[in-house]
DNA sequence: GGTGCATGTGAACACCATCCACATTGGTGT
DNA sequence: ACACCAATGTGGATGGTGTTCACATGCACC
């Protein structure tokens, strides 16, 4: 708070900007992030940010990466629930948890959810390595496990990740930005479970 | 073009602003729309826009409505393809067309697609009348037809619209803003068909 | 102990949304 | 025919934004 004795160099400004950025965007998404505000909060001049990020969207991208790892955490919390014995059933349960965890995150952190894939388009080239996007990798692993356990025929495996991701991501959008925004939690939960169950039936 | 003889009043400024707005946002979405630029193009002062729209986001909402009707047109183009005799099969074919038409629109007009549901959140209240969002109404009608034709058990009907919309909208996002951005048209088409077919299997 | 290089500063530019008092006009009522 | 009113458009001001530039500072390394 005391402005007088602040050292000229911040120490770890990059991390500070990310931290303030997370706070700023938590409830209202990317639109709530201004480079001037974030530097103001870090107690630093606006131009200082440019020593660490090429421009505003580069900061958004860094925030997106950070958020992706939190999405994965939320997925893992879901899949870590007590399991069942049968391997096929267990792998399907995990797949379900991956989807529901994703939707949980979107509901709990709508602002962050909006930013999670901000940087994804920056990965140049036609087919960026999907496995390098952590939440996507989680889905791929769950699907592979379904094949290994016999729950999903190997012939049906190729392309299944797109169906799953589409349904789950679309559902999250429906709830966070779409017509279901502000709907009763009970209804939301019901819809989420229906969507996830339907797509799992569909890909098999 | 000649600026000298322009009348003080524009005539139909509202429509002109919408038209210019559509052009501005066609390829790059809502971010490409500035009130100043749109009024500049209409040959009018920036403040004039406020006689017709409360603020920038009100104009975006109006553009969204216009775009929604174009989405419906694209869906109809798909469903108007030559049909088959069996009513159940025919109703499923229409449902498929609704989904694929939606995805087609997103691929062909990515900027507009991003704006289509801008105003949707403005419909205050918990459950806005989904049927009043034209593309959504199209989906509801197709699903009802599936029930009537016996292709979809009546017991499975409630909630099916959410599964369908989630999968299709999510797929469009995947293609337009997600990891599939810039992918080869062949792959895109393949993915779209797989997603739509999977969710149709899943809801039954 | 000096020096180079990463980091932070301040001021500037161009752009934006929005609001205000004021100007202009087309239509309405007499 | 005329006066007036409500709708519409203007110009300018305010306060915000991203981004760039020459310049200042100080840490780490030779």
CSV table of C-alpha atoms (C1' of nucleotides) in Angstrom, one decimal:
chain,number,residue,atom,x,y,z
A,1,UNK,CA,0.0,0.0,0.0
A,2,UNK,CA,2.8,2.5,0.9
A,3,UNK,CA,3.9,3.7,-2.5
A,4,UNK,CA,7.0,5.4,-1.4
A,5,UNK,CA,9.3,2.5,-0.8
A,6,UNK,CA,8.3,0.4,-3.7
A,7,UNK,CA,11.4,-0.9,-5.5
A,8,UNK,CA,11.8,0.1,-9.1
A,9,UNK,CA,11.7,-3.5,-10.3
A,10,UNK,CA,8.7,-5.5,-9.3
A,11,UNK,CA,10.3,-8.9,-8.8
A,12,UNK,CA,7.9,-11.1,-10.6
A,13,UNK,CA,5.6,-8.9,-12.5
A,14,UNK,CA,4.6,-11.5,-15.0
A,15,UNK,CA,3.1,-13.7,-12.3
A,16,UNK,CA,1.5,-10.7,-10.6
A,17,UNK,CA,-0.2,-9.7,-13.9
A,18,UNK,CA,-1.5,-13.2,-14.3
A,19,UNK,CA,-2.8,-13.3,-10.7
A,20,UNK,CA,-4.6,-9.9,-11.1
A,21,UNK,CA,-5.9,-10.9,-14.5
A,22,UNK,CA,-7.4,-14.1,-13.0
A,23,UNK,CA,-9.2,-12.0,-10.4
A,24,UNK,CA,-10.4,-9.4,-12.9
A,25,UNK,CA,-11.8,-12.0,-15.3
A,26,UNK,CA,-13.2,-14.4,-12.7
A,27,UNK,CA,-16.8,-13.4,-12.9
A,28,UNK,CA,-17.1,-11.4,-16.2
A,29,UNK,CA,-14.7,-13.1,-18.6
A,30,UNK,CA,-12.3,-11.5,-21.0
A,31,UNK,CA,-14.2,-8.3,-21.5
A,32,UNK,CA,-13.4,-7.4,-17.9
A,33,UNK,CA,-9.7,-7.4,-18.5
A,34,UNK,CA,-8.0,-4.2,-19.4
A,35,UNK,CA,-4.3,-3.9,-19.5
A,36,UNK,CA,-4.4,-0.6,-17.8
A,37,UNK,CA,-6.5,-1.9,-14.9
A,38,UNK,CA,-4.4,-5.0,-14.4
A,39,UNK,CA,-1.2,-3.0,-14.3
A,40,UNK,CA,-2.8,-0.4,-12.0
A,41,UNK,CA,-3.6,-3.2,-9.6
A,42,UNK,CA,-0.1,-4.5,-9.8
A,43,UNK,CA,1.2,-1.0,-8.9
A,44,UNK,CA,3.0,-0.6,-12.2
A,45,UNK,CA,2.8,1.6,-15.3
A,46,UNK,CA,0.7,0.4,-18.2
A,47,UNK,CA,3.6,0.0,-20.5
A,48,UNK,CA,5.4,-2.4,-18.2
A,49,UNK,CA,3.0,-5.2,-19.2
A,50,UNK,CA,4.6,-5.2,-22.7
A,51,UNK,CA,7.9,-6.4,-21.2
A,52,UNK,CA,6.1,-9.7,-20.5
A,53,UNK,CA,3.3,-10.0,-23.1
A,54,UNK,CA,3.3,-9.0,-26.7
A,55,UNK,CA,-0.2,-7.5,-26.3
A,56,UNK,CA,-3.5,-7.8,-24.5
A,57,UNK,CA,-4.4,-11.0,-26.2
A,58,UNK,CA,-1.2,-12.7,-25.2
A,59,UNK,CA,-2.0,-12.1,-21.6
A,60,UNK,CA,-5.5,-13.5,-22.2
A,61,UNK,CA,-3.8,-16.6,-23.7
A,62,UNK,CA,-1.6,-17.0,-20.7
A,63,UNK,CA,-4.7,-16.8,-18.5
A,64,UNK,CA,-6.4,-19.3,-20.6
A,65,UNK,CA,-3.5,-21.8,-20.1
A,66,UNK,CA,-3.7,-21.3,-16.3
A,67,UNK,CA,-7.5,-21.8,-16.4
A,68,UNK,CA,-7.2,-25.0,-18.5
A,69,UNK,CA,-5.3,-26.6,-15.7
A,70,UNK,CA,-8.0,-25.7,-13.3
A,71,UNK,CA,-10.6,-27.3,-15.5
A,72,UNK,CA,-8.6,-30.5,-15.4
A,73,UNK,CA,-8.5,-30.3,-11.6
A,74,UNK,CA,-12.3,-30.0,-11.6
A,75,UNK,CA,-12.6,-33.0,-14.0
A,76,UNK,CA,-10.3,-35.1,-11.7
A,77,UNK,CA,-12.4,-34.2,-8.7
A,78,UNK,CA,-15.4,-35.8,-10.5
A,79,UNK,CA,-13.6,-38.9,-11.7
A,80,UNK,CA,-12.0,-39.5,-8.3
A,81,UNK,CA,-15.4,-40.5,-6.8
A,82,UNK,CA,-15.7,-44.0,-5.5
A,83,UNK,CA,-15.6,-46.5,-8.3
A,84,UNK,CA,-17.2,-49.8,-9.3
A,85,UNK,CA,-15.6,-53.1,-9.9
A,86,UNK,CA,-16.5,-53.9,-13.6
A,87,UNK,CA,-13.8,-52.3,-15.8
A,88,UNK,CA,-16.1,-51.5,-18.7
A,89,UNK,CA,-18.6,-49.8,-16.4
A,90,UNK,CA,-15.8,-48.1,-14.5
A,91,UNK,CA,-14.3,-46.6,-17.7
A,92,UNK,CA,-17.7,-45.3,-18.7
A,93,UNK,CA,-18.1,-43.8,-15.3
A,94,UNK,CA,-14.9,-42.0,-15.7
A,95,UNK,CA,-15.9,-40.7,-19.2
A,96,UNK,CA,-19.1,-39.4,-17.7
A,97,UNK,CA,-17.1,-37.7,-14.9
A,98,UNK,CA,-14.9,-36.0,-17.4
A,99,UNK,CA,-17.9,-34.4,-19.1
A,100,UNK,CA,-19.7,-33.5,-15.9
A,101,UNK,CA,-16.6,-32.1,-14.4
A,102,UNK,CA,-16.2,-29.8,-17.4
A,103,UNK,CA,-19.7,-28.6,-17.1
A,104,UNK,CA,-19.4,-28.2,-13.4
A,105,UNK,CA,-16.4,-25.9,-13.9
A,106,UNK,CA,-18.4,-23.8,-16.5
A,107,UNK,CA,-21.2,-23.4,-14.0
A,108,UNK,CA,-19.0,-22.5,-11.1
A,109,UNK,CA,-16.6,-20.2,-12.9
A,110,UNK,CA,-18.5,-18.8,-15.9
A,111,UNK,CA,-16.1,-15.9,-16.5
A,112,UNK,CA,-13.0,-18.2,-16.5
A,113,UNK,CA,-14.8,-20.8,-18.6
A,114,UNK,CA,-15.2,-18.1,-21.3
A,115,UNK,CA,-11.4,-17.7,-21.4
A,116,UNK,CA,-10.3,-21.2,-21.1
A,117,UNK,CA,-9.7,-21.7,-24.8
A,118,UNK,CA,-8.7,-18.2,-25.7
A,119,UNK,CA,-5.2,-19.1,-26.8
A,120,UNK,CA,-6.2,-22.3,-28.5
A,121,UNK,CA,-6.5,-20.7,-31.9
A,122,UNK,CA,-3.0,-19.3,-31.6
A,123,UNK,CA,-1.6,-22.8,-32.1
A,124,UNK,CA,-0.9,-22.2,-35.7
A,125,UNK,CA,-1.4,-24.9,-38.3
A,126,UNK,CA,-4.4,-26.9,-39.3
A,127,UNK,CA,-4.5,-29.6,-36.7
A,128,UNK,CA,-2.9,-28.4,-33.5
A,129,UNK,CA,-2.0,-31.3,-31.3
A,130,UNK,CA,-5.3,-31.7,-29.4
A,131,UNK,CA,-3.6,-33.8,-26.8
A,132,UNK,CA,-1.6,-30.8,-25.7
A,133,UNK,CA,-4.7,-29.0,-24.6
A,134,UNK,CA,-4.9,-30.5,-21.1
A,135,UNK,CA,-8.7,-30.8,-20.7
A,136,UNK,CA,-8.9,-32.4,-24.2
A,137,UNK,CA,-6.1,-34.8,-23.3
A,138,UNK,CA,-8.2,-35.9,-20.3
A,139,UNK,CA,-11.0,-36.7,-22.6
A,140,UNK,CA,-8.8,-38.7,-25.0
A,141,UNK,CA,-7.4,-40.7,-22.2
A,142,UNK,CA,-10.9,-41.5,-20.9
A,143,UNK,CA,-12.0,-42.6,-24.4
A,144,UNK,CA,-8.9,-44.8,-24.8
A,145,UNK,CA,-9.7,-46.4,-21.5
A,146,UNK,CA,-13.2,-47.2,-22.7
A,147,UNK,CA,-11.7,-49.0,-25.7
A,148,UNK,CA,-9.3,-50.9,-23.5
A,149,UNK,CA,-12.0,-52.0,-21.2
A,150,UNK,CA,-14.2,-53.1,-24.0
A,151,UNK,CA,-16.9,-50.5,-23.3
A,152,UNK,CA,-16.3,-48.8,-26.6
A,153,UNK,CA,-15.7,-50.8,-29.9
A,154,UNK,CA,-12.3,-49.9,-31.4
A,155,UNK,CA,-14.0,-49.2,-34.7
A,156,UNK,CA,-16.1,-46.4,-33.1
A,157,UNK,CA,-13.1,-44.8,-31.4
A,158,UNK,CA,-11.9,-42.5,-34.2
A,159,UNK,CA,-13.7,-39.2,-34.1
A,160,UNK,CA,-15.5,-40.0,-30.8
A,161,UNK,CA,-13.6,-37.2,-29.1
A,162,UNK,CA,-15.2,-34.6,-31.3
A,163,UNK,CA,-18.7,-35.8,-30.5
A,164,UNK,CA,-18.0,-35.8,-26.8
A,165,UNK,CA,-16.3,-32.5,-26.8
A,166,UNK,CA,-19.1,-30.9,-28.9
A,167,UNK,CA,-21.9,-32.1,-26.7
A,168,UNK,CA,-20.2,-31.2,-23.4
A,169,UNK,CA,-18.9,-27.9,-24.5
A,170,UNK,CA,-22.1,-27.0,-26.2
A,171,UNK,CA,-24.0,-27.9,-23.0
A,172,UNK,CA,-21.8,-25.6,-21.0
A,173,UNK,CA,-22.4,-22.8,-23.4
A,174,UNK,CA,-26.1,-23.4,-23.2
A,175,UNK,CA,-26.0,-23.1,-19.5
A,176,UNK,CA,-23.5,-20.2,-19.1
A,177,UNK,CA,-24.3,-18.0,-22.1
A,178,UNK,CA,-27.3,-19.5,-23.7
A,179,UNK,CA,-31.0,-19.9,-23.0
A,180,UNK,CA,-30.3,-21.8,-19.8
A,181,UNK,CA,-28.4,-19.0,-18.2
A,182,UNK,CA,-29.8,-18.4,-14.7
A,183,UNK,CA,-31.9,-21.5,-14.7
A,184,UNK,CA,-32.5,-23.4,-11.5
A,185,UNK,CA,-29.5,-25.5,-10.4
A,186,UNK,CA,-31.7,-28.6,-10.3
A,187,UNK,CA,-32.8,-28.2,-14.0
A,188,UNK,CA,-29.2,-27.4,-15.0
A,189,UNK,CA,-28.0,-30.6,-13.4
A,190,UNK,CA,-30.7,-32.6,-15.0
A,191,UNK,CA,-29.9,-31.2,-18.5
A,192,UNK,CA,-26.2,-31.8,-18.0
A,193,UNK,CA,-26.6,-35.4,-17.1
A,194,UNK,CA,-29.0,-36.0,-19.9
A,195,UNK,CA,-26.7,-34.5,-22.4
A,196,UNK,CA,-23.6,-36.4,-21.2
A,197,UNK,CA,-25.5,-39.7,-21.0
A,198,UNK,CA,-27.0,-39.2,-24.5
A,199,UNK,CA,-23.7,-38.6,-26.2
A,200,UNK,CA,-22.1,-41.5,-24.4
A,201,UNK,CA,-24.9,-43.8,-25.7
A,202,UNK,CA,-24.5,-42.2,-29.2
A,203,UNK,CA,-20.8,-42.7,-29.7
A,204,UNK,CA,-20.9,-46.4,-28.9
B,1,UNK,CA,-21.2,9.9,-52.5
B,2,UNK,CA,-21.6,13.7,-53.0
B,3,UNK,CA,-21.7,15.0,-49.4
B,4,UNK,CA,-23.0,18.4,-50.2
B,5,UNK,CA,-26.7,17.7,-50.9
B,6,UNK,CA,-27.2,15.1,-48.2
B,7,UNK,CA,-30.5,15.9,-46.4
B,8,UNK,CA,-30.3,16.5,-42.7
B,9,UNK,CA,-32.4,13.5,-41.9
B,10,UNK,CA,-31.3,10.2,-43.2
B,11,UNK,CA,-34.6,8.6,-44.0
B,12,UNK,CA,-34.1,5.2,-42.5
B,13,UNK,CA,-31.0,5.3,-40.4
B,14,UNK,CA,-31.9,2.4,-38.3
B,15,UNK,CA,-31.9,0.0,-41.3
B,16,UNK,CA,-28.8,1.6,-42.6
B,17,UNK,CA,-26.9,1.0,-39.4
B,18,UNK,CA,-28.1,-2.6,-39.3
B,19,UNK,CA,-26.9,-3.1,-42.9
B,20,UNK,CA,-23.5,-1.6,-42.3
B,21,UNK,CA,-23.2,-3.5,-39.1
B,22,UNK,CA,-23.8,-6.8,-40.9
B,23,UNK,CA,-21.1,-6.0,-43.4
B,24,UNK,CA,-18.6,-4.9,-40.7
B,25,UNK,CA,-19.1,-8.1,-38.6
B,26,UNK,CA,-19.4,-10.6,-41.4
B,27,UNK,CA,-15.9,-12.0,-41.2
B,28,UNK,CA,-14.7,-11.0,-37.8
B,29,UNK,CA,-17.6,-11.0,-35.5
B,30,UNK,CA,-18.8,-8.6,-32.8
B,31,UNK,CA,-15.3,-7.3,-32.1
B,32,UNK,CA,-15.2,-5.7,-35.5
B,33,UNK,CA,-18.2,-3.5,-34.8
B,34,UNK,CA,-17.6,0.0,-33.6
B,35,UNK,CA,-20.4,2.5,-33.3
B,36,UNK,CA,-18.1,5.2,-34.8
B,37,UNK,CA,-17.2,3.1,-37.8
B,38,UNK,CA,-20.8,2.1,-38.5
B,39,UNK,CA,-22.1,5.6,-38.3
B,40,UNK,CA,-19.2,6.9,-40.4
B,41,UNK,CA,-20.1,4.4,-43.1
B,42,UNK,CA,-23.7,5.5,-42.9
B,43,UNK,CA,-22.5,9.1,-43.4
B,44,UNK,CA,-23.8,10.3,-40.1
B,45,UNK,CA,-22.4,11.5,-36.8
B,46,UNK,CA,-21.6,9.0,-34.0
B,47,UNK,CA,-24.2,10.3,-31.6
B,48,UNK,CA,-27.0,9.7,-34.2
B,49,UNK,CA,-26.9,6.0,-33.5
B,50,UNK,CA,-28.2,6.6,-30.0
B,51,UNK,CA,-31.5,7.8,-31.5
B,52,UNK,CA,-32.1,4.2,-32.6
B,53,UNK,CA,-30.2,2.0,-30.2
B,54,UNK,CA,-29.7,2.4,-26.4
B,55,UNK,CA,-26.0,1.5,-26.8
B,56,UNK,CA,-23.6,-0.6,-28.8
B,57,UNK,CA,-24.8,-3.9,-27.4
B,58,UNK,CA,-28.4,-3.0,-28.4
B,59,UNK,CA,-27.2,-2.7,-32.0
B,60,UNK,CA,-25.4,-6.1,-31.6
B,61,UNK,CA,-28.6,-7.6,-30.4
B,62,UNK,CA,-30.5,-6.3,-33.4
B,63,UNK,CA,-27.9,-7.7,-35.7
B,64,UNK,CA,-28.2,-11.0,-33.8
B,65,UNK,CA,-31.9,-11.2,-34.6
B,66,UNK,CA,-31.3,-10.5,-38.2
B,67,UNK,CA,-28.6,-13.2,-38.3
B,68,UNK,CA,-30.9,-15.8,-36.6
B,69,UNK,CA,-33.3,-15.6,-39.4
B,70,UNK,CA,-30.5,-16.3,-41.9
B,71,UNK,CA,-29.5,-19.3,-39.9
B,72,UNK,CA,-33.0,-20.6,-40.2
B,73,UNK,CA,-32.8,-20.1,-44.0
B,74,UNK,CA,-29.7,-22.2,-44.1
B,75,UNK,CA,-31.4,-24.9,-42.1
B,76,UNK,CA,-34.3,-24.9,-44.5
B,77,UNK,CA,-32.0,-25.2,-47.4
B,78,UNK,CA,-30.7,-28.4,-45.9
B,79,UNK,CA,-34.0,-29.9,-45.0
B,80,UNK,CA,-35.6,-29.1,-48.4
B,81,UNK,CA,-33.5,-31.8,-50.1
B,82,UNK,CA,-35.3,-34.6,-51.8
B,83,UNK,CA,-37.1,-36.8,-49.2
B,84,UNK,CA,-37.8,-40.4,-48.6
B,85,UNK,CA,-41.1,-42.2,-48.3
B,86,UNK,CA,-41.0,-43.6,-44.8
B,87,UNK,CA,-42.3,-40.9,-42.3
B,88,UNK,CA,-40.1,-42.0,-39.5
B,89,UNK,CA,-37.0,-42.0,-41.6
B,90,UNK,CA,-38.1,-38.8,-43.2
B,91,UNK,CA,-38.5,-37.0,-39.8
B,92,UNK,CA,-35.0,-38.2,-38.8
B,93,UNK,CA,-33.6,-36.9,-42.1
B,94,UNK,CA,-35.1,-33.5,-41.3
B,95,UNK,CA,-33.7,-33.5,-37.8
B,96,UNK,CA,-30.3,-34.3,-39.3
B,97,UNK,CA,-30.7,-31.5,-41.8
B,98,UNK,CA,-31.5,-29.0,-39.0
B,99,UNK,CA,-28.3,-29.8,-37.3
B,100,UNK,CA,-26.1,-29.9,-40.4
B,101,UNK,CA,-27.6,-26.7,-41.7
B,102,UNK,CA,-26.7,-25.0,-38.5
B,103,UNK,CA,-23.1,-26.2,-38.7
B,104,UNK,CA,-23.0,-25.2,-42.4
B,105,UNK,CA,-24.0,-21.7,-41.5
B,106,UNK,CA,-21.3,-21.5,-38.8
B,107,UNK,CA,-18.7,-22.7,-41.3
B,108,UNK,CA,-19.8,-20.3,-44.1
B,109,UNK,CA,-20.3,-17.2,-42.0
B,110,UNK,CA,-18.1,-17.6,-38.9
B,111,UNK,CA,-18.3,-13.9,-38.0
B,112,UNK,CA,-22.0,-13.8,-38.1
B,113,UNK,CA,-22.3,-17.1,-36.3
B,114,UNK,CA,-20.5,-15.6,-33.4
B,115,UNK,CA,-23.2,-12.9,-33.1
B,116,UNK,CA,-26.3,-15.0,-33.7
B,117,UNK,CA,-27.2,-15.3,-30.1
B,118,UNK,CA,-25.8,-12.1,-28.8
B,119,UNK,CA,-29.2,-10.8,-27.6
B,120,UNK,CA,-30.4,-14.1,-26.3
B,121,UNK,CA,-29.3,-13.4,-22.7
B,122,UNK,CA,-31.3,-10.1,-22.8
B,123,UNK,CA,-34.5,-12.1,-22.6
B,124,UNK,CA,-34.7,-11.6,-18.8
B,125,UNK,CA,-36.1,-14.3,-16.6
B,126,UNK,CA,-35.0,-17.8,-15.9
B,127,UNK,CA,-36.5,-19.7,-18.8
B,128,UNK,CA,-36.9,-17.5,-21.9
B,129,UNK,CA,-39.3,-18.9,-24.3
B,130,UNK,CA,-36.9,-21.0,-26.3
B,131,UNK,CA,-39.5,-21.4,-29.1
B,132,UNK,CA,-39.1,-17.7,-29.8
B,133,UNK,CA,-35.5,-18.1,-30.8
B,134,UNK,CA,-36.2,-19.0,-34.5
B,135,UNK,CA,-33.3,-21.5,-35.0
B,136,UNK,CA,-34.3,-23.2,-31.7
B,137,UNK,CA,-37.9,-23.3,-32.8
B,138,UNK,CA,-36.8,-25.1,-35.9
B,139,UNK,CA,-35.2,-27.8,-33.8
B,140,UNK,CA,-38.2,-28.2,-31.6
B,141,UNK,CA,-40.5,-28.7,-34.6
B,142,UNK,CA,-38.2,-31.3,-36.0
B,143,UNK,CA,-38.1,-33.2,-32.7
B,144,UNK,CA,-41.9,-33.1,-32.4
B,145,UNK,CA,-42.2,-34.4,-35.9
B,146,UNK,CA,-39.9,-37.3,-34.9
B,147,UNK,CA,-42.3,-38.1,-32.1
B,148,UNK,CA,-45.3,-37.9,-34.4
B,149,UNK,CA,-43.7,-40.2,-36.9
B,150,UNK,CA,-42.7,-42.7,-34.2
B,151,UNK,CA,-39.0,-42.2,-34.8
B,152,UNK,CA,-38.6,-40.9,-31.3
B,153,UNK,CA,-40.4,-42.4,-28.3
B,154,UNK,CA,-42.5,-39.8,-26.6
B,155,UNK,CA,-40.9,-40.6,-23.2
B,156,UNK,CA,-37.5,-39.6,-24.6
B,157,UNK,CA,-38.8,-36.3,-26.0
B,158,UNK,CA,-38.5,-34.0,-22.9
B,159,UNK,CA,-35.0,-32.6,-22.8
B,160,UNK,CA,-34.0,-33.9,-26.2
B,161,UNK,CA,-33.7,-30.4,-27.5
B,162,UNK,CA,-30.9,-29.6,-25.1
B,163,UNK,CA,-28.9,-32.6,-26.1
B,164,UNK,CA,-29.3,-31.8,-29.8
B,165,UNK,CA,-28.6,-28.1,-29.4
B,166,UNK,CA,-25.5,-28.8,-27.3
B,167,UNK,CA,-24.0,-31.2,-29.7
B,168,UNK,CA,-24.6,-29.2,-32.8
B,169,UNK,CA,-23.7,-25.8,-31.3
B,170,UNK,CA,-20.6,-27.3,-29.6
B,171,UNK,CA,-19.5,-28.8,-32.9
B,172,UNK,CA,-19.9,-25.5,-34.6
B,173,UNK,CA,-17.7,-23.9,-32.0
B,174,UNK,CA,-15.2,-26.6,-32.4
B,175,UNK,CA,-14.9,-25.8,-36.1
B,176,UNK,CA,-15.1,-22.1,-36.0
B,177,UNK,CA,-13.2,-21.1,-32.8
B,178,UNK,CA,-11.8,-24.4,-31.5
B,179,UNK,CA,-9.1,-26.8,-32.4
B,180,UNK,CA,-10.7,-27.6,-35.8
B,181,UNK,CA,-10.4,-24.0,-37.0
B,182,UNK,CA,-8.9,-24.1,-40.4
B,183,UNK,CA,-9.1,-27.8,-40.8
B,184,UNK,CA,-9.7,-29.3,-44.2
B,185,UNK,CA,-13.3,-29.0,-45.4
B,186,UNK,CA,-13.4,-32.8,-45.9
B,187,UNK,CA,-12.5,-33.5,-42.3
B,188,UNK,CA,-14.9,-30.8,-41.1
B,189,UNK,CA,-17.7,-32.3,-43.0
B,190,UNK,CA,-16.9,-35.8,-41.6
B,191,UNK,CA,-16.8,-34.6,-38.1
B,192,UNK,CA,-20.0,-32.7,-38.4
B,193,UNK,CA,-21.8,-35.7,-39.8
B,194,UNK,CA,-20.4,-37.9,-37.1
B,195,UNK,CA,-21.5,-35.5,-34.3
B,196,UNK,CA,-25.0,-35.1,-35.6
B,197,UNK,CA,-25.5,-38.8,-36.2
B,198,UNK,CA,-24.1,-39.7,-32.8
B,199,UNK,CA,-26.4,-37.4,-30.9
B,200,UNK,CA,-29.4,-38.5,-32.9
B,201,UNK,CA,-28.6,-42.1,-31.9
B,202,UNK,CA,-28.1,-41.0,-28.3
B,203,UNK,CA,-31.4,-39.2,-27.8
B,204,UNK,CA,-33.6,-42.1,-29.0
C,1,DG,C1',34.1,-1.6,-10.4
C,2,DG,C1',32.2,-0.9,-14.5
C,3,DT,C1',28.9,-2.2,-18.0
C,4,DG,C1',25.1,-4.5,-20.6
C,5,DC,C1',20.6,-6.0,-20.6
C,6,DA,C1',16.3,-6.8,-18.7
C,7,DT,C1',12.8,-4.3,-16.7
C,8,DG,C1',9.9,-0.2,-15.5
C,9,DT,C1',8.4,4.9,-16.6
C,10,DG,C1',5.8,8.9,-18.7
C,11,DA,C1',4.1,11.0,-22.3
C,12,DA,C1',2.1,10.6,-26.5
C,13,DC,C1',-1.1,8.9,-30.3
C,14,DA,C1',-5.2,7.1,-32.1
C,15,DC,C1',-9.3,5.0,-31.2
C,16,DC,C1',-13.5,4.1,-28.7
C,17,DA,C1',-18.5,4.6,-26.1
C,18,DT,C1',-21.3,7.7,-24.3
C,19,DC,C1',-23.6,12.1,-22.9
C,20,DC,C1',-25.0,17.0,-23.5
C,21,DA,C1',-26.9,21.2,-25.3
C,22,DC,C1',-28.2,22.6,-29.5
C,23,DA,C1',-29.8,22.5,-34.7
C,24,DT,C1',-32.9,20.9,-38.1
C,25,DT,C1',-36.9,19.1,-39.8
C,26,DG,C1',-41.4,16.6,-41.1
C,27,DG,C1',-45.8,16.1,-39.6
C,28,DT,C1',-50.0,17.6,-36.8
C,29,DG,C1',-53.5,20.4,-35.2
C,30,DT,C1',-55.8,24.6,-35.8
D,1,DA,C1',-51.5,28.5,-44.3
D,2,DC,C1',-49.1,28.5,-40.3
D,3,DA,C1',-47.2,27.6,-35.8
D,4,DC,C1',-45.5,24.4,-33.0
D,5,DC,C1',-43.8,19.8,-31.3
D,6,DA,C1',-41.5,15.6,-31.2
D,7,DA,C1',-38.3,13.0,-33.6
D,8,DT,C1',-33.9,13.0,-35.5
D,9,DG,C1',-29.1,14.5,-36.4
D,10,DT,C1',-24.8,17.5,-34.9
D,11,DG,C1',-20.4,18.9,-32.5
D,12,DG,C1',-18.0,18.8,-28.9
D,13,DA,C1',-16.5,17.1,-24.4
D,14,DT,C1',-15.3,13.4,-21.0
D,15,DG,C1',-13.1,9.6,-19.6
D,16,DG,C1',-11.7,5.2,-20.9
D,17,DT,C1',-8.7,2.0,-23.9
D,18,DG,C1',-4.3,-0.4,-26.4
D,19,DT,C1',0.0,0.5,-28.1
D,20,DT,C1',4.5,2.7,-29.0
D,21,DC,C1',8.5,5.5,-28.1
D,22,DA,C1',12.6,7.5,-26.0
D,23,DC,C1',14.3,7.4,-21.6
D,24,DA,C1',15.4,5.8,-16.6
D,25,DT,C1',16.9,2.3,-13.4
D,26,DG,C1',19.3,-1.2,-11.2
D,27,DC,C1',20.7,-6.4,-11.1
D,28,DA,C1',24.1,-9.6,-12.6
D,29,DC,C1',28.1,-10.7,-14.6
D,30,DC,C1',32.8,-9.9,-16.4
